[in-house]
Tab-separated table of C-alpha atoms in Angstrom:
chain	number	residue	atom	x	y	z
A	519	MET	CA	-34.405	229.757	96.345
A	520	PHE	CA	-36.567	232.945	95.763
A	521	THR	CA	-36.670	235.958	97.805
A	522	VAL	CA	-38.868	239.350	97.859
A	523	LYS	CA	-36.493	241.937	97.583
A	524	GLU	CA	-37.380	245.554	98.797
A	525	SER	CA	-38.158	248.342	95.652
A	526	ARG	CA	-39.717	251.664	96.177
A	527	PHE	CA	-42.095	250.356	93.613
A	528	LEU	CA	-43.415	247.788	95.894
A	529	PRO	CA	-42.578	248.104	99.826
A	530	MET	CA	-45.311	244.966	100.949
A	531	PRO	CA	-45.531	242.816	97.661
A	532	PHE	CA	-47.819	240.440	100.411
A	533	HIS	CA	-49.676	242.773	101.637
A	534	SER	CA	-50.574	244.581	97.559
A	535	LEU	CA	-51.811	241.303	96.545
A	536	LEU	CA	-54.130	240.740	99.314
A	537	LEU	CA	-55.539	244.336	99.068
A	538	PHE	CA	-55.806	243.523	96.285
A	539	VAL	CA	-58.182	240.019	96.108
A	540	VAL	CA	-59.526	241.507	99.500
A	541	TRP	CA	-61.205	244.539	96.635
A	542	LEU	CA	-62.612	242.242	94.880
A	543	LEU	CA	-63.364	240.156	96.743
A	544	LEU	CA	-65.458	242.669	98.921
A	545	ASN	CA	-67.332	243.743	95.537
A	546	ASN	CA	-67.886	240.063	94.309
A	547	THR	CA	-67.012	241.604	91.021
A	548	MET	CA	-64.331	240.608	87.531
A	549	ALA	CA	-65.048	244.398	86.067
A	550	PHE	CA	-62.488	245.662	84.021
A	551	GLY	CA	-62.830	249.582	86.719
A	552	HIS	CA	-62.843	247.248	90.318
A	553	ILE	CA	-59.503	245.990	88.951
A	554	LEU	CA	-58.132	249.364	87.584
A	555	LEU	CA	-59.348	250.254	91.142
A	556	ALA	CA	-57.615	247.260	93.026
A	557	LEU	CA	-54.989	247.659	90.894
A	558	PHE	CA	-54.379	251.158	92.084
A	559	PHE	CA	-55.196	250.589	96.172
A	560	GLY	CA	-52.482	247.733	95.986
A	561	TRP	CA	-50.278	250.127	95.014
A	562	SER	CA	-51.166	253.104	97.472
A	563	ILE	CA	-52.065	251.579	101.002
A	564	PRO	CA	-48.740	249.709	100.998
A	565	LYS	CA	-46.687	252.305	99.927
A	566	LEU	CA	-48.756	254.627	102.551
A	567	VAL	CA	-48.675	252.608	105.220
A	568	SER	CA	-44.381	251.110	104.648
A	569	ILE	CA	-43.150	254.071	106.741
A	570	LEU	CA	-44.969	252.402	109.602
A	571	LYS	CA	-43.541	249.221	109.575
A	572	HIS	CA	-40.228	248.335	111.117
A	573	GLY	CA	-37.856	244.353	110.376
A	574	HIS	CA	-39.309	243.031	107.118
A	575	PRO	CA	-40.673	239.322	107.154
A	576	THR	CA	-39.405	237.462	103.768
A	577	ILE	CA	-40.937	234.389	102.229
A	578	LYS	CA	-38.179	232.679	101.379
A	579	ARG	CA	-40.207	229.714	99.601
A	580	PRO	CA	-43.676	230.429	97.906
A	581	TRP	CA	-44.084	227.097	96.414
A	582	LEU	CA	-43.231	225.351	100.333
A	583	THR	CA	-45.885	228.065	101.400
A	584	VAL	CA	-48.971	226.519	99.291
A	585	ARG	CA	-48.166	223.501	100.231
A	586	TYR	CA	-48.345	224.124	104.092
A	587	PHE	CA	-51.688	226.064	103.827
A	588	PHE	CA	-53.506	222.893	101.656
A	589	MET	CA	-51.577	220.548	104.823
A	590	VAL	CA	-53.091	223.295	107.046
A	591	MET	CA	-57.060	222.711	105.216
A	592	LYS	CA	-56.499	218.833	104.867
A	593	ASP	CA	-55.225	218.650	109.058
A	594	ILE	CA	-58.159	221.222	110.383
A	595	ILE	CA	-60.797	218.633	108.723
A	596	THR	CA	-59.754	215.170	109.968
A	597	ALA	CA	-58.926	217.567	113.162
A	598	ASN	CA	-62.547	218.167	113.161
A	599	ILE	CA	-64.075	215.569	112.999
A	600	GLU	CA	-61.633	214.163	115.903
A	601	VAL	CA	-62.809	216.795	118.782
A	602	ALA	CA	-66.500	216.220	117.398
A	603	LEU	CA	-65.993	212.295	117.933
A	604	MET	CA	-64.277	212.845	121.327
A	605	VAL	CA	-67.212	215.767	122.285
A	606	LEU	CA	-69.746	213.431	121.018
A	607	GLY	CA	-68.061	210.479	123.038
A	608	PRO	CA	-68.428	209.297	126.264
A	609	LEU	CA	-66.060	212.252	129.056
A	610	LYS	CA	-64.734	208.584	131.169
A	611	LYS	CA	-62.566	208.506	128.097
A	612	LEU	CA	-61.445	211.963	127.557
A	613	GLN	CA	-57.657	212.725	129.148
A	614	PRO	CA	-56.587	216.848	128.668
A	615	GLY	CA	-53.685	217.798	129.697
A	616	PHE	CA	-50.796	220.983	128.997
A	617	ALA	CA	-47.825	220.610	127.997
A	618	ALA	CA	-44.928	223.339	127.253
A	619	ILE	CA	-44.378	223.210	123.227
A	620	PRO	CA	-39.268	224.484	123.117
A	621	LEU	CA	-39.941	227.081	120.146
A	622	ASP	CA	-37.203	227.343	117.920
A	623	ILE	CA	-38.773	229.852	115.556
A	624	THR	CA	-37.668	233.483	116.629
A	625	SER	CA	-39.699	236.230	114.200
A	626	ASP	CA	-42.881	237.223	115.277
A	627	LEU	CA	-44.772	235.703	112.524
A	628	GLY	CA	-43.262	232.448	113.014
A	629	VAL	CA	-44.414	232.449	116.374
A	630	THR	CA	-48.030	234.028	115.263
A	631	LEU	CA	-48.618	231.553	112.318
A	632	LEU	CA	-47.511	227.924	114.818
A	633	ALA	CA	-49.384	229.325	117.035
A	634	SER	CA	-52.551	230.200	115.276
A	635	THR	CA	-51.906	226.147	113.149
A	636	ILE	CA	-51.495	224.697	116.183
A	637	SER	CA	-54.857	225.791	117.258
A	638	LEU	CA	-56.514	225.294	114.234
A	639	THR	CA	-55.313	221.516	114.236
A	640	PRO	CA	-54.230	218.985	116.294
A	641	GLY	CA	-57.005	219.089	119.165
A	642	THR	CA	-54.753	221.742	120.919
A	643	VAL	CA	-55.034	224.868	121.247
A	644	SER	CA	-51.509	227.083	121.801
A	645	ALA	CA	-52.293	229.490	125.528
A	646	GLU	CA	-49.525	231.537	126.753
A	647	ILE	CA	-45.764	231.983	125.514
A	648	SER	CA	-43.328	232.497	127.841
A	649	GLU	CA	-41.437	235.607	128.671
A	650	ASP	CA	-38.697	234.958	126.135
A	651	ARG	CA	-39.967	232.889	123.529
A	652	LYS	CA	-38.654	229.934	124.142
A	653	TRP	CA	-41.829	227.844	124.860
A	654	LEU	CA	-45.473	227.785	124.440
A	655	TYR	CA	-47.965	226.434	126.826
A	656	VAL	CA	-50.456	224.136	125.362
A	657	HIS	CA	-53.546	222.433	126.381
A	658	ALA	CA	-54.978	219.713	124.349
A	659	LEU	CA	-57.758	218.106	124.408
A	660	HIS	CA	-57.089	214.198	124.223
A	661	LEU	CA	-53.246	214.284	125.832
A	662	ASP	CA	-51.354	210.330	125.373
A	663	ASN	CA	-48.095	211.894	125.889
A	664	ALA	CA	-46.485	215.305	125.433
A	665	ASP	CA	-43.604	214.562	124.076
A	666	GLU	CA	-45.410	212.155	121.314
A	667	LEU	CA	-47.208	215.769	120.348
A	668	ILE	CA	-44.019	217.451	120.650
A	669	ALA	CA	-42.196	215.881	118.007
A	670	GLN	CA	-45.667	216.011	116.096
A	671	VAL	CA	-45.252	219.322	116.671
A	672	LYS	CA	-42.706	220.706	115.589
A	673	GLN	CA	-41.898	217.366	112.543
A	674	ARG	CA	-45.422	218.765	111.049
A	675	TYR	CA	-45.482	222.346	111.349
A	676	GLU	CA	-42.490	224.478	112.456
A	677	ILE	CA	-39.659	222.668	110.568
A	678	PRO	CA	-41.948	223.689	107.299
A	679	LEU	CA	-42.652	227.154	108.762
A	680	LYS	CA	-38.600	227.377	109.379
A	681	GLU	CA	-38.414	226.917	105.924
A	682	ILE	CA	-40.569	229.293	104.326
A	683	LEU	CA	-39.722	232.572	106.579
A	684	GLY	CA	-36.226	231.131	107.036
A	685	CYS	CA	-34.811	231.854	110.466
B	23	MET	CA	-84.639	219.074	99.171
B	24	LEU	CA	-82.853	222.443	98.813
B	25	THR	CA	-85.754	224.199	101.220
B	26	TRP	CA	-85.823	221.455	103.879
B	27	ALA	CA	-82.759	221.177	104.059
B	28	VAL	CA	-82.005	224.900	104.862
B	29	ILE	CA	-85.147	224.669	107.703
B	30	ILE	CA	-83.282	221.487	109.242
B	31	VAL	CA	-79.968	223.457	109.527
B	32	ALA	CA	-82.182	226.951	111.115
B	33	ILE	CA	-82.973	224.548	113.294
B	34	LEU	CA	-80.014	222.679	114.783
B	35	ILE	CA	-78.401	225.976	114.463
B	36	CYS	CA	-81.466	227.689	117.109
B	37	ILE	CA	-80.814	224.765	119.392
B	38	ALA	CA	-76.618	225.687	119.562
B	39	LEU	CA	-77.695	228.970	120.008
B	40	PHE	CA	-79.844	228.631	122.864
B	41	LEU	CA	-77.181	226.132	124.201
B	42	ASN	CA	-74.686	228.626	123.918
B	43	LEU	CA	-77.634	231.103	125.554
B	44	TRP	CA	-77.245	227.893	128.694
B	45	ARG	CA	-73.684	228.657	128.720
B	46	LEU	CA	-73.749	232.356	129.148
B	47	VAL	CA	-76.369	232.338	131.956
B	48	GLN	CA	-74.676	229.235	133.603
B	49	GLY	CA	-71.266	231.040	133.941
B	50	PRO	CA	-69.459	229.744	136.529
B	51	SER	CA	-66.340	232.379	135.549
B	52	LEU	CA	-65.940	235.508	133.455
B	53	GLN	CA	-64.129	233.900	130.780
B	54	ASP	CA	-66.879	231.007	130.533
B	55	ARG	CA	-69.348	234.198	129.168
B	56	ILE	CA	-66.907	235.190	127.239
B	57	LEU	CA	-66.380	232.045	125.557
B	58	ALA	CA	-70.657	231.945	125.239
B	59	LEU	CA	-70.590	234.785	123.344
B	60	ASP	CA	-67.581	234.491	120.577
B	61	THR	CA	-69.990	231.451	119.652
B	62	MET	CA	-72.953	232.975	119.869
B	63	TYR	CA	-71.891	235.504	117.437
B	64	ILE	CA	-70.242	232.949	115.113
B	65	ASN	CA	-73.944	231.910	115.471
B	66	SER	CA	-76.004	234.148	114.380
B	67	ILE	CA	-73.298	234.672	111.307
B	68	ALA	CA	-74.414	231.569	110.065
B	69	LEU	CA	-78.368	232.021	111.053
B	70	ILE	CA	-78.128	235.269	108.721
B	71	ILE	CA	-76.370	232.966	105.479
B	72	LEU	CA	-78.837	230.740	106.394
B	73	TYR	CA	-81.541	233.221	105.837
B	74	GLY	CA	-79.621	234.514	103.157
B	75	ILE	CA	-80.029	231.483	101.041
B	76	HIS	CA	-83.612	231.052	102.624
B	77	MET	CA	-84.360	234.564	100.525
B	78	GLY	CA	-82.155	233.711	97.651
B	79	THR	CA	-80.384	237.025	97.756
B	80	GLY	CA	-76.806	238.151	98.687
B	81	LEU	CA	-77.926	241.378	100.742
B	82	TYR	CA	-77.056	240.318	103.847
B	83	PHE	CA	-72.999	239.172	103.144
B	84	GLU	CA	-72.180	243.064	104.096
B	85	ALA	CA	-74.411	242.232	107.965
B	86	ALA	CA	-72.600	238.791	108.089
B	87	LEU	CA	-69.243	240.505	107.529
B	88	LEU	CA	-69.725	243.228	110.141
B	89	ILE	CA	-70.854	240.978	112.755
B	90	ALA	CA	-67.888	238.717	112.197
B	91	MET	CA	-65.318	241.937	112.407
B	92	LEU	CA	-67.320	243.324	115.147
B	93	GLY	CA	-67.823	240.082	117.200
B	94	PHE	CA	-64.290	239.697	116.880
B	95	VAL	CA	-62.904	243.259	118.568
B	96	SER	CA	-65.595	243.032	121.056
B	97	THR	CA	-64.554	238.975	122.598
B	98	SER	CA	-60.490	240.781	122.215
B	99	ALA	CA	-61.818	244.019	124.172
B	100	LEU	CA	-63.210	242.227	127.055
B	101	CYS	CA	-60.064	240.022	127.249
B	102	LYS	CA	-57.618	242.545	126.495
B	103	TYR	CA	-60.106	244.251	129.744
B	104	LEU	CA	-60.232	241.173	132.486
B	105	LEU	CA	-56.738	241.009	131.326
B	106	ARG	CA	-55.129	244.015	132.464
B	107	GLY	CA	-58.097	245.826	133.777
B	108	ASP	CA	-57.460	248.187	131.201
B	109	LEU	CA	-58.550	248.586	127.649
B	110	ILE	CA	-56.204	252.224	126.535
B	111	GLU	CA	-53.206	252.053	128.119
C	737	MET	CA	-81.190	223.177	89.499
C	738	ALA	CA	-80.080	220.406	88.663
C	739	THR	CA	-81.396	217.813	91.398
C	740	TRP	CA	-78.035	216.402	92.226
C	741	LEU	CA	-76.311	219.993	92.724
C	742	GLU	CA	-79.329	220.738	94.731
C	743	GLY	CA	-78.382	217.182	96.575
C	744	LEU	CA	-75.284	217.847	97.031
C	745	ILE	CA	-76.422	221.875	98.317
C	746	ALA	CA	-78.168	220.664	100.669
C	747	LEU	CA	-75.809	217.892	102.378
C	748	VAL	CA	-73.271	220.174	102.502
C	749	LEU	CA	-75.937	222.179	104.229
C	750	ILE	CA	-76.931	219.438	107.050
C	751	ILE	CA	-72.996	218.888	107.324
C	752	GLY	CA	-72.071	222.052	108.654
C	753	GLY	CA	-74.752	222.836	110.905
C	754	VAL	CA	-74.031	219.317	112.432
C	755	PHE	CA	-71.132	219.942	113.394
C	756	LEU	CA	-71.440	223.984	114.199
C	757	LEU	CA	-73.901	222.144	116.385
C	758	ILE	CA	-71.699	220.189	117.632
C	759	GLY	CA	-69.366	223.361	118.660
C	760	SER	CA	-72.039	224.557	121.109
C	761	ILE	CA	-73.031	221.087	122.519
C	762	GLY	CA	-69.470	220.781	123.168
C	763	LEU	CA	-69.857	224.136	125.258
C	764	VAL	CA	-72.361	222.737	126.877
C	765	ARG	CA	-71.020	218.921	128.411
C	766	LEU	CA	-68.065	219.269	128.469
C	767	PRO	CA	-65.982	219.836	132.036
C	768	ASP	CA	-63.821	222.164	131.662
C	769	LEU	CA	-63.354	226.389	129.623
C	770	TYR	CA	-59.724	225.139	129.159
C	771	THR	CA	-61.564	221.541	127.237
C	772	ARG	CA	-64.191	223.863	126.293
C	773	LEU	CA	-62.595	226.709	124.076
C	774	HIS	CA	-61.921	223.424	121.466
C	775	GLY	CA	-65.912	222.973	120.663
C	776	PRO	CA	-66.345	226.495	119.421
C	777	THR	CA	-63.021	226.892	117.688
C	778	LYS	CA	-63.122	223.611	115.428
C	779	ALA	CA	-65.675	222.411	114.927
C	780	THR	CA	-67.269	225.798	114.352
C	781	THR	CA	-64.842	227.435	111.869
C	782	LEU	CA	-65.800	223.835	110.309
C	783	GLY	CA	-68.844	224.076	109.963
C	784	MET	CA	-68.686	227.826	109.149
C	785	ALA	CA	-66.949	226.833	106.211
C	786	GLY	CA	-69.736	224.223	104.492
C	787	LEU	CA	-72.258	227.227	105.428
C	788	LEU	CA	-70.271	229.495	103.530
C	789	LEU	CA	-69.474	227.190	100.644
C	790	ALA	CA	-73.194	226.121	100.259
C	791	SER	CA	-73.907	229.513	100.518
C	792	SER	CA	-71.303	230.538	98.002
C	793	VAL	CA	-72.409	227.881	96.023
C	794	VAL	CA	-76.194	228.813	96.227
C	795	SER	CA	-75.530	232.739	94.959
C	796	SER	CA	-73.824	232.088	91.930
C	797	ILE	CA	-76.384	229.453	90.928
C	798	THR	CA	-78.926	231.766	90.883
C	799	GLN	CA	-77.023	235.318	89.785
C	800	GLY	CA	-75.705	233.470	87.061
C	801	SER	CA	-72.012	234.878	87.904
C	802	ILE	CA	-69.944	233.237	90.292
C	803	SER	CA	-69.994	234.441	94.234
C	804	VAL	CA	-67.150	234.655	95.819
C	805	HIS	CA	-67.205	237.356	98.561
C	806	GLU	CA	-68.575	234.172	101.389
C	807	TRP	CA	-65.285	232.745	101.355
C	808	LEU	CA	-64.002	236.776	102.280
C	809	ILE	CA	-66.000	235.596	105.721
C	810	THR	CA	-64.253	232.009	105.949
C	811	LEU	CA	-61.409	233.949	105.893
C	812	PHE	CA	-60.908	236.343	108.149
C	813	LEU	CA	-63.054	233.590	110.828
C	814	LEU	CA	-60.327	231.259	109.941
C	815	ILE	CA	-57.915	233.974	110.943
C	816	THR	CA	-59.525	234.919	113.863
C	817	ALA	CA	-61.354	232.321	115.905
C	818	PRO	CA	-57.337	230.737	116.700
C	819	VAL	CA	-56.328	234.439	118.123
C	820	SER	CA	-59.751	234.725	120.285
C	821	ALA	CA	-59.248	230.844	121.838
C	822	ASN	CA	-55.413	232.043	122.208
C	823	MET	CA	-56.919	235.090	124.320
C	824	ILE	CA	-59.420	233.831	126.176
C	825	ALA	CA	-56.848	230.948	127.369
C	826	LYS	CA	-54.777	233.239	127.911
C	827	THR	CA	-57.396	235.435	130.619
C	828	ALA	CA	-58.381	231.674	132.179
C	829	MET	CA	-54.773	231.349	132.914
C	830	HIS	CA	-53.403	234.593	134.353
C	831	HIS	CA	-56.756	234.599	136.464
C	832	ASP	CA	-55.798	231.219	137.735
C	833	LEU	CA	-58.946	229.165	136.800
C	834	THR	CA	-58.406	225.559	137.722
C	835	PRO	CA	-58.836	222.774	135.124
C	836	TRP	CA	-60.220	220.026	135.346
C	837	LYS	CA	-58.993	218.156	138.097
C	838	ARG	CA	-58.173	214.481	136.052
C	839	THR	CA	-55.786	217.325	133.428
C	840	LYS	CA	-52.167	216.195	133.049
C	841	GLY	CA	-49.550	218.616	132.865
C	842	GLN	CA	-51.549	220.580	135.733
C	843	GLU	CA	-48.439	222.364	137.197
C	844	LEU	CA	-47.597	223.780	133.417
C	845	VAL	CA	-50.122	226.636	135.106
C	846	ASP	CA	-48.254	229.345	137.353
C	847	PRO	CA	-45.131	228.619	134.853
C	848	ALA	CA	-47.384	229.753	132.123
C	849	SER	CA	-49.407	232.533	134.276
C	850	ARG	CA	-46.519	234.402	134.880
C	851	GLN	CA	-44.781	233.977	131.216
C	852	ALA	CA	-41.663	231.807	132.311
C	853	PRO	CA	-40.293	229.176	131.103
C	854	PRO	CA	-41.943	225.852	132.074
C	855	SER	CA	-39.019	224.895	134.435
C	856	ASP	CA	-39.577	227.222	137.425
C	857	HIS	CA	-42.591	226.012	138.436
C	858	HIS	CA	-41.597	225.484	142.170
C	859	SER	CA	-39.551	229.236	142.947
C	860	VAL	CA	-42.688	231.218	143.493
C	861	LYS	CA	-45.502	230.025	144.973
C	862	ASP	CA	-47.930	233.337	145.217
C	863	GLY	CA	-49.301	232.722	141.595
C	864	LYS	CA	-49.883	236.795	141.939
C	865	LEU	CA	-49.329	238.770	138.313
C	866	PRO	CA	-45.961	240.124	137.113
């Protein structure tokens, strides 16, 4: 098990990495000076803003995160082809529907990631969350069986996300 | 070959933009119009990127990035306005 | 530029363009707002990814060095597309937009618009904002 420790030198390591990558992408270069500048920004900006945030989401399983990312990418492509066929196909066969998914994830980041993944992948859009954060309302473009959809979402996305965030 | 592909894709995106415009004018609800605007800005980013490929320069990248950011902010601001009737509480 | 590479880029470009068009066709063709949301969030995102991939490869070749900053836009759209779709759906539910008549589970719209759990959909029926 790998946990990211809260250190004083790098208070938000993932944000630092993201800032580093985004700076290099924005300037579209790998020049030495820009790498130095990116390192400086990646170190200084999180240090300046870390006082402002409360609640520290940690990533418990980094390799599972990478696997989850590629699985979602693959699902996005297959879901897109499905949705494209449904959009172009006959409207008479279309059976849209609402479903309420019971949530086990409790953290803010977990719910946000799950809702975004659901919106991007299997022909569903997440629409609303109940105030007690126990139910996520989704709209599916083609809903055969609500229980099947709920089971699929829980098994495919929620369990890995729970493991990644450790909550 | 690439020149032809760029022209064909430009035509496809222009048709898409016209369809979005139709939805924007037609409505029927305000949310439909917001959705049409949202799709429209994504399509215009695509058109700008395509123009960049056509001219062979990377100069249009910054414009595309700016439209992406402004478009997202305006979509969420419009939704927030419809939800609460107020932007800053 | 090698012919096979040019052909591949052209293919990716056209696939991207077709997906963008499909997203917009969905926007016009589908029956109600909730179904219309699916076209732009999914098809358009994939279309943009294809176009930006092609653009990245083309500018890498013409500049002679690897150009990856197009991926910044793809990343940004991947993060923002579900958020804006969610906000539009939320707004529609709070304004009590009636879904298409064939939609399953329509009784869920009422508790969702009050952010309540799905079980108490018959307790309060006025459907106003809390």
